[in-house]
PDB file of N, CA and C in Angstrom:
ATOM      1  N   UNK N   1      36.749 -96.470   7.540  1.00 71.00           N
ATOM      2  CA  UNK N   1      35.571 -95.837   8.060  1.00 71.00           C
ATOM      3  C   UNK N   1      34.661 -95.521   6.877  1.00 71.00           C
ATOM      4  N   UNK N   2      33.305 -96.098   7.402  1.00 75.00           N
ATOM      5  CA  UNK N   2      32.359 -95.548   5.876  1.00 75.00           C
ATOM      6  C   UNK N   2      31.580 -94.453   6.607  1.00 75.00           C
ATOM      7  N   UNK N   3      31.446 -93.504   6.054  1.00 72.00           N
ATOM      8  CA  UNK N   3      30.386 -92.093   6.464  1.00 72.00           C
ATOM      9  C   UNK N   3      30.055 -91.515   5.570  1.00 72.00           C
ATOM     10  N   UNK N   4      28.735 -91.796   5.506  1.00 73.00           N
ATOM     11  CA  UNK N   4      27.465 -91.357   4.675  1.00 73.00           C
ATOM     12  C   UNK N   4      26.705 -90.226   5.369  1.00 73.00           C
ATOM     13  N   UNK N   5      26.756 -88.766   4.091  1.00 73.00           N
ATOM     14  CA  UNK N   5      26.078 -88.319   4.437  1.00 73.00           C
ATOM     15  C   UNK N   5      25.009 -87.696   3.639  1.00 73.00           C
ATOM     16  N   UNK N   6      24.298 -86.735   3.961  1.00 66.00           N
ATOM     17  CA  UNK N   6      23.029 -86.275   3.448  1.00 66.00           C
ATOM     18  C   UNK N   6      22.722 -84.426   4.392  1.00 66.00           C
ATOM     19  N   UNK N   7      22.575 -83.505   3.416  1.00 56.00           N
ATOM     20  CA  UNK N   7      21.891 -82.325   4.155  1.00 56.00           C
ATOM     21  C   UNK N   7      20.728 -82.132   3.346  1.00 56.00           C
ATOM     22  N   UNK N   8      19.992 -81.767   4.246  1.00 53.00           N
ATOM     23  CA  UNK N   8      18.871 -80.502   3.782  1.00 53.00           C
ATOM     24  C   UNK N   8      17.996 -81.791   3.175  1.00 53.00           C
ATOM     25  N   UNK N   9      17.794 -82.670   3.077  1.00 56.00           N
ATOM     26  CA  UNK N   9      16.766 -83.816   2.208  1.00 56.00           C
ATOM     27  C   UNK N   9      15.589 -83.742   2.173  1.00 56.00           C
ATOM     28  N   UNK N  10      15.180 -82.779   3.145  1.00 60.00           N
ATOM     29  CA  UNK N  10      13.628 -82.901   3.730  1.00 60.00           C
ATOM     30  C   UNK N  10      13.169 -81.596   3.146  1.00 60.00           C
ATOM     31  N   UNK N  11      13.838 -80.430   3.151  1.00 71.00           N
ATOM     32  CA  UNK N  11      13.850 -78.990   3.225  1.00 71.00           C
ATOM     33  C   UNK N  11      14.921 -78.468   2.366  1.00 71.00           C
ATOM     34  N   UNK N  12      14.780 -77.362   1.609  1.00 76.00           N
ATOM     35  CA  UNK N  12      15.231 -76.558   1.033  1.00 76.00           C
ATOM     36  C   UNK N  12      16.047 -75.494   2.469  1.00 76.00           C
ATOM     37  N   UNK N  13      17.219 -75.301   1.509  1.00 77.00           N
ATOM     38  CA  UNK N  13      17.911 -74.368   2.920  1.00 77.00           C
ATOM     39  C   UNK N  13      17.450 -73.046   3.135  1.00 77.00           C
ATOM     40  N   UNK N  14      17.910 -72.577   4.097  1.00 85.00           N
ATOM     41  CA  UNK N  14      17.330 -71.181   4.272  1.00 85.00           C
ATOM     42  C   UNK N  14      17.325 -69.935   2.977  1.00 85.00           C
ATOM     43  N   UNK N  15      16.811 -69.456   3.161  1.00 89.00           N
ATOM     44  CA  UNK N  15      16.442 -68.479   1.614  1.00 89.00           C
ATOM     45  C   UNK N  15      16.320 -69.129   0.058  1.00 89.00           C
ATOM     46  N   UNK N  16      16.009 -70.097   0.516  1.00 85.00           N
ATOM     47  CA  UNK N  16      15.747 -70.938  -0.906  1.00 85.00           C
ATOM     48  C   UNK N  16      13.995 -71.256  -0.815  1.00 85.00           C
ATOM     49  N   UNK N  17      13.441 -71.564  -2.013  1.00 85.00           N
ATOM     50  CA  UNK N  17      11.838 -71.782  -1.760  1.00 85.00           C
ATOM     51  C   UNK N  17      12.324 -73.232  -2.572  1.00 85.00           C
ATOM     52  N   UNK N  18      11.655 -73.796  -2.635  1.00 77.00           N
ATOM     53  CA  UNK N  18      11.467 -75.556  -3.270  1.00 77.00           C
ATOM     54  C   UNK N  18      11.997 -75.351  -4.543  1.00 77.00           C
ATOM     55  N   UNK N  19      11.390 -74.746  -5.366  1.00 80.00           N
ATOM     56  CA  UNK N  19      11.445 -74.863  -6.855  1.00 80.00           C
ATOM     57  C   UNK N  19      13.092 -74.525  -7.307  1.00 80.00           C
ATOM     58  N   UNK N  20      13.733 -73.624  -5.869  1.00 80.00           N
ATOM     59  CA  UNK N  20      14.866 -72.984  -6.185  1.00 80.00           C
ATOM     60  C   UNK N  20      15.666 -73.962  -6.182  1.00 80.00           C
ATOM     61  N   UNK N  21      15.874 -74.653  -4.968  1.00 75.00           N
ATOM     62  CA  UNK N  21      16.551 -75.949  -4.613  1.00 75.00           C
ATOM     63  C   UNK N  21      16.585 -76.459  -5.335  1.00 75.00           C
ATOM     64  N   UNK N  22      15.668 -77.132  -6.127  1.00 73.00           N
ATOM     65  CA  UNK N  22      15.920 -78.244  -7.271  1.00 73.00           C
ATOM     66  C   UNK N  22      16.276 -77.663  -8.489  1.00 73.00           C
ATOM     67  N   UNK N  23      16.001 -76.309  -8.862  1.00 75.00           N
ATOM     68  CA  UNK N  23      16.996 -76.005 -10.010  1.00 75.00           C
ATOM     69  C   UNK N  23      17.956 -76.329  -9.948  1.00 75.00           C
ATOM     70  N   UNK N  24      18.787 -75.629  -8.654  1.00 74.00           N
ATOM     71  CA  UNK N  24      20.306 -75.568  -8.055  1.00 74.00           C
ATOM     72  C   UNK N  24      20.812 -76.842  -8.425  1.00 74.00           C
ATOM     73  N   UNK N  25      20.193 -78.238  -7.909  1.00 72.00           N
ATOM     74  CA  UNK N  25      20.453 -79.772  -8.314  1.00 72.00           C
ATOM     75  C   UNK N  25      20.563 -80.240  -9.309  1.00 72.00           C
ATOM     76  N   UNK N  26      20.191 -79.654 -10.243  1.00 68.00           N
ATOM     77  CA  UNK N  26      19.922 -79.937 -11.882  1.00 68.00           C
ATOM     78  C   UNK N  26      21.446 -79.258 -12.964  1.00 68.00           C
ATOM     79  N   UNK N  27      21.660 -79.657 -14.065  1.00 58.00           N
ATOM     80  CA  UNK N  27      22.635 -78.447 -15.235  1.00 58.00           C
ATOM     81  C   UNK N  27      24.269 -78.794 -14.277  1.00 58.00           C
ATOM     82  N   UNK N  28      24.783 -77.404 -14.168  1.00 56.00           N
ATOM     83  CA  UNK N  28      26.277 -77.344 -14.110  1.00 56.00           C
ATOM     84  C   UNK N  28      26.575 -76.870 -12.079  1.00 56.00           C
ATOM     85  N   UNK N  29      25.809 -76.601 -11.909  1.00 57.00           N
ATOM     86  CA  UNK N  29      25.327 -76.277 -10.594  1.00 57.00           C
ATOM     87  C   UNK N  29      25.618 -77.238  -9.386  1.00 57.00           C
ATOM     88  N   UNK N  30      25.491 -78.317  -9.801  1.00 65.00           N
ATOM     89  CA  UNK N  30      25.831 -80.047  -9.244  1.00 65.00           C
ATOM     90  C   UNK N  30      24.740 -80.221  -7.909  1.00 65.00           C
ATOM     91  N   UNK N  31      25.152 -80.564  -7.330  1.00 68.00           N
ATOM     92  CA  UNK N  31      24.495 -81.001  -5.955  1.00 68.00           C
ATOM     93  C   UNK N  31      24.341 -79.927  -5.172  1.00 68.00           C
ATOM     94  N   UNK N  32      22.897 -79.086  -4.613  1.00 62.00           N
ATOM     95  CA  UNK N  32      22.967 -78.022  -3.821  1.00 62.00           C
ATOM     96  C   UNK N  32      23.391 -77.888  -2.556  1.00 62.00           C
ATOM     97  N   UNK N  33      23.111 -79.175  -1.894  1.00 67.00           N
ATOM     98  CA  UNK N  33      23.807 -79.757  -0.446  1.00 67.00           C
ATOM     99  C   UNK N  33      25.053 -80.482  -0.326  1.00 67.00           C
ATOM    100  N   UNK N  34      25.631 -80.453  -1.045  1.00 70.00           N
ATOM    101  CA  UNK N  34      26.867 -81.203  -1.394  1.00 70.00           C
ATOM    102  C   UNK N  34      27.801 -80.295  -0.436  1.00 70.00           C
ATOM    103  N   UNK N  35      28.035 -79.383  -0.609  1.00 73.00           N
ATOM    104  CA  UNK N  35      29.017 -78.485   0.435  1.00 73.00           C
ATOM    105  C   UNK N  35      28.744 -78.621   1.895  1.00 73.00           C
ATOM    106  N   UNK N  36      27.647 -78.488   2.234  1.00 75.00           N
ATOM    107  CA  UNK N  36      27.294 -78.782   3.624  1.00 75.00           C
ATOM    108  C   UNK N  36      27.405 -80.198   3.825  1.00 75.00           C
ATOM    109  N   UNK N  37      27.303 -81.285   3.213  1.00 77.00           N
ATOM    110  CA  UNK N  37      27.116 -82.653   3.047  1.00 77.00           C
ATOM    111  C   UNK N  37      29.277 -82.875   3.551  1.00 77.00           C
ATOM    112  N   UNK N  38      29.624 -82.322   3.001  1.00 80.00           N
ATOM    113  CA  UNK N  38      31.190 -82.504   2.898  1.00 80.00           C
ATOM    114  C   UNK N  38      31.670 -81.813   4.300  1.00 80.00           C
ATOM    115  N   UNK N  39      31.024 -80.907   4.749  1.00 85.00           N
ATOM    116  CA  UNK N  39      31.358 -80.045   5.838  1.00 85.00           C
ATOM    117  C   UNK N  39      31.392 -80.810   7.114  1.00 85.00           C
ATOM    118  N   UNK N  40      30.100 -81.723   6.734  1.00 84.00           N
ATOM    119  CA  UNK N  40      29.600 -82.313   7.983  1.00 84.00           C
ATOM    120  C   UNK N  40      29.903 -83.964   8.398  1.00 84.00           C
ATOM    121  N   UNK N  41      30.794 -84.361   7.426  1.00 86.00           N
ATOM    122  CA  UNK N  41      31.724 -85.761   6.997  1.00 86.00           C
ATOM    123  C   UNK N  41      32.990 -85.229   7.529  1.00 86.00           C
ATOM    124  N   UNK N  42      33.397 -83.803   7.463  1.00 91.00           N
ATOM    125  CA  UNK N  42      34.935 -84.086   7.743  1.00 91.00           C
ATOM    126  C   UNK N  42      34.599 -83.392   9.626  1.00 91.00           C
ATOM    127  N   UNK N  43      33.987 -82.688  10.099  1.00 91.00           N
ATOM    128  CA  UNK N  43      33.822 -82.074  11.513  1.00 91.00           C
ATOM    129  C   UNK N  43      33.178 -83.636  12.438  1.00 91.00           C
ATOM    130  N   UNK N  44      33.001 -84.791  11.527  1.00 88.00           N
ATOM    131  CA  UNK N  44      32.068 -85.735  12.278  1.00 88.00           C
ATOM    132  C   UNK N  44      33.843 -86.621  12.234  1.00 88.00           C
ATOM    133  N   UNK N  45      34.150 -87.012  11.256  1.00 90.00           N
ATOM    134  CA  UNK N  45      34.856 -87.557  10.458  1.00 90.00           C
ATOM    135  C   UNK N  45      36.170 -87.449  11.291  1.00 90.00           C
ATOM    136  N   UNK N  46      37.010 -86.170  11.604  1.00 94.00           N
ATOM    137  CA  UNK N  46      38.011 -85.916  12.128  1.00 94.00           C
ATOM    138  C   UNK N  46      37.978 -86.309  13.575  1.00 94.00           C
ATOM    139  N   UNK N  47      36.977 -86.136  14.644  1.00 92.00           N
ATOM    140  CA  UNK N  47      36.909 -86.353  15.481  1.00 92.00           C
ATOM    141  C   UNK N  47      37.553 -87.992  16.031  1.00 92.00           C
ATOM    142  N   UNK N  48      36.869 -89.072  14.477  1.00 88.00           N
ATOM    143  CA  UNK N  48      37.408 -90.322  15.182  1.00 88.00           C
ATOM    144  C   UNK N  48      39.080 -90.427  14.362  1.00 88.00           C
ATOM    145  N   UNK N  49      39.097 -89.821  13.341  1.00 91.00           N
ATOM    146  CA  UNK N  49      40.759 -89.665  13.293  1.00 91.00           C
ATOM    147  C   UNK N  49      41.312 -89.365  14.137  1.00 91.00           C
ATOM    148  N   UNK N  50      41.393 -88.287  14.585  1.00 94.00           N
ATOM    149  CA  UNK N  50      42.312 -87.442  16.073  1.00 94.00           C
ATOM    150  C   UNK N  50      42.251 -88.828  16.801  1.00 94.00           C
ATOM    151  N   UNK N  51      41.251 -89.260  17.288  1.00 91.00           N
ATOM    152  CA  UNK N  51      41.265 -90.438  18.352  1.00 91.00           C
ATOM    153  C   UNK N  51      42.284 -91.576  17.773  1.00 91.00           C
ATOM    154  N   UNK N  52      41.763 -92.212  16.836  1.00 90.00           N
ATOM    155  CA  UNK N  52      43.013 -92.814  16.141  1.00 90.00           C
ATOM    156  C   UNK N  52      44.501 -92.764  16.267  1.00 90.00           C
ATOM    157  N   UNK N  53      44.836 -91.303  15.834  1.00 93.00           N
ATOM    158  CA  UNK N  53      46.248 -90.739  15.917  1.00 93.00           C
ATOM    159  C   UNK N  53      46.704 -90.514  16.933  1.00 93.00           C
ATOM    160  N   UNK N  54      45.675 -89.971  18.209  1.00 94.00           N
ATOM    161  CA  UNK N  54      46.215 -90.015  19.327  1.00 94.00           C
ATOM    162  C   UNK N  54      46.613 -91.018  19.825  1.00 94.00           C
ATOM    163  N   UNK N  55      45.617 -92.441  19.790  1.00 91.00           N
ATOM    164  CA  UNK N  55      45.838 -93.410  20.891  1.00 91.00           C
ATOM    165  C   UNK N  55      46.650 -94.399  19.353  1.00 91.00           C
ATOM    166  N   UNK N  56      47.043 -94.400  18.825  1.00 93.00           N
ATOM    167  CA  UNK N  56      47.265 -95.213  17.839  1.00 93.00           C
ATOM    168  C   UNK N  56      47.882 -96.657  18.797  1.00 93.00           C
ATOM    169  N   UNK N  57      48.846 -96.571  19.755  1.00 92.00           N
ATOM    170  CA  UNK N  57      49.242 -97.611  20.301  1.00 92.00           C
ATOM    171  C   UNK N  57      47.900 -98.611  20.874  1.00 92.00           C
ATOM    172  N   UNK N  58      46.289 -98.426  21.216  1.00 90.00           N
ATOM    173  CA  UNK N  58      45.646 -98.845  20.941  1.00 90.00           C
ATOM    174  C   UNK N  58      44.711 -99.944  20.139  1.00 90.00           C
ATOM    175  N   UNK N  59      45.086 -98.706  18.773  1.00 89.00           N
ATOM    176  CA  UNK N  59      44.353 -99.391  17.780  1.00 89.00           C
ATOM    177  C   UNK N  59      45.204 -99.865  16.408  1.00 89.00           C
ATOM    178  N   UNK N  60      46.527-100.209  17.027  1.00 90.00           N
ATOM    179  CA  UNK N  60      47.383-100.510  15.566  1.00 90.00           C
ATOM    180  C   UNK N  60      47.035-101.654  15.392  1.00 90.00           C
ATOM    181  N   UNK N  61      46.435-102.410  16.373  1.00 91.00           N
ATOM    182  CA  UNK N  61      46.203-104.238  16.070  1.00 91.00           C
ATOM    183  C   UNK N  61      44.703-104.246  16.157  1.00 91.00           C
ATOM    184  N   UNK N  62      43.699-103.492  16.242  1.00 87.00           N
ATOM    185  CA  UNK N  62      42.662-103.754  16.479  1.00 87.00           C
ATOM    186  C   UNK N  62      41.557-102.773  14.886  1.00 87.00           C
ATOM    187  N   UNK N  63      40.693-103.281  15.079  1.00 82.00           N
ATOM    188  CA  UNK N  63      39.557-102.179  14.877  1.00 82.00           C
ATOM    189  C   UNK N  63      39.087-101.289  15.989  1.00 82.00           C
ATOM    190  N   UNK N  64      38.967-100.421  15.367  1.00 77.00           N
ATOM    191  CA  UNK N  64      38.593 -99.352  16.140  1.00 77.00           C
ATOM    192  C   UNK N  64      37.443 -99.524  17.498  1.00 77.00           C
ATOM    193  N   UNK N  65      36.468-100.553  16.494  1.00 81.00           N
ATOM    194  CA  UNK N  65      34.751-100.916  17.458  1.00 81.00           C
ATOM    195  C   UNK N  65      35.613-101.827  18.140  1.00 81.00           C
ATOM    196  N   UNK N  66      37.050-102.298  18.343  1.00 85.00           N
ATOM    197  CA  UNK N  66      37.018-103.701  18.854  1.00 85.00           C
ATOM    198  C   UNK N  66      37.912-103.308  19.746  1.00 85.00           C
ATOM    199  N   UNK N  67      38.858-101.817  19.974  1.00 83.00           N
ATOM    200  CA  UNK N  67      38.879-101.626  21.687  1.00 83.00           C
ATOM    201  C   UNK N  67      38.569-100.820  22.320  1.00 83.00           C
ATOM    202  N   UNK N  68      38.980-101.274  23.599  1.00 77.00           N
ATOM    203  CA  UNK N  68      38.152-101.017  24.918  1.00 77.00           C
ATOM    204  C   UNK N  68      38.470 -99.764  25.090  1.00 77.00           C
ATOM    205  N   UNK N  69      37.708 -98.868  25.505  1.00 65.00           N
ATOM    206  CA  UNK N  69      37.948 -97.485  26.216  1.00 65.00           C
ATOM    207  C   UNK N  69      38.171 -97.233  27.392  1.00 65.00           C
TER     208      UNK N  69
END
């Protein structure tokens, strides 16, 4: 499974003004959306695992897009 993600790209998060945000991105600080970015890969992410693990007799011979529901 590839899952790409991205928060906040457009907008600075709440209680942040612009200039703040991109400090935060810059130095030792790392990525300001990175935590939410990770949050929202594994709550999206787990959903098609569980499915996986549940039906595994399913999808042990297949791709996932390739059976039927």
């Amino acid at each position: 499974m590839l899952h790409r993600t991205a928060s906040s790209y457009s907008m600075q998060p709440n209680g942040l003004n612009a200039a703040k945000n991109l400090e935060l991105e810059n130095g030792e600080n790392g990525y300001a959306g990175m935590t939410s970015a990770l949050v929202s890969a594994y709550f999206v992410g787990i959903i098609v695992v569980n499915d996986i693990v549940a039906n595994w007799e399913k999808y042990k011979d297949a791709y996932p897009y390739q059976v039927k529901n």
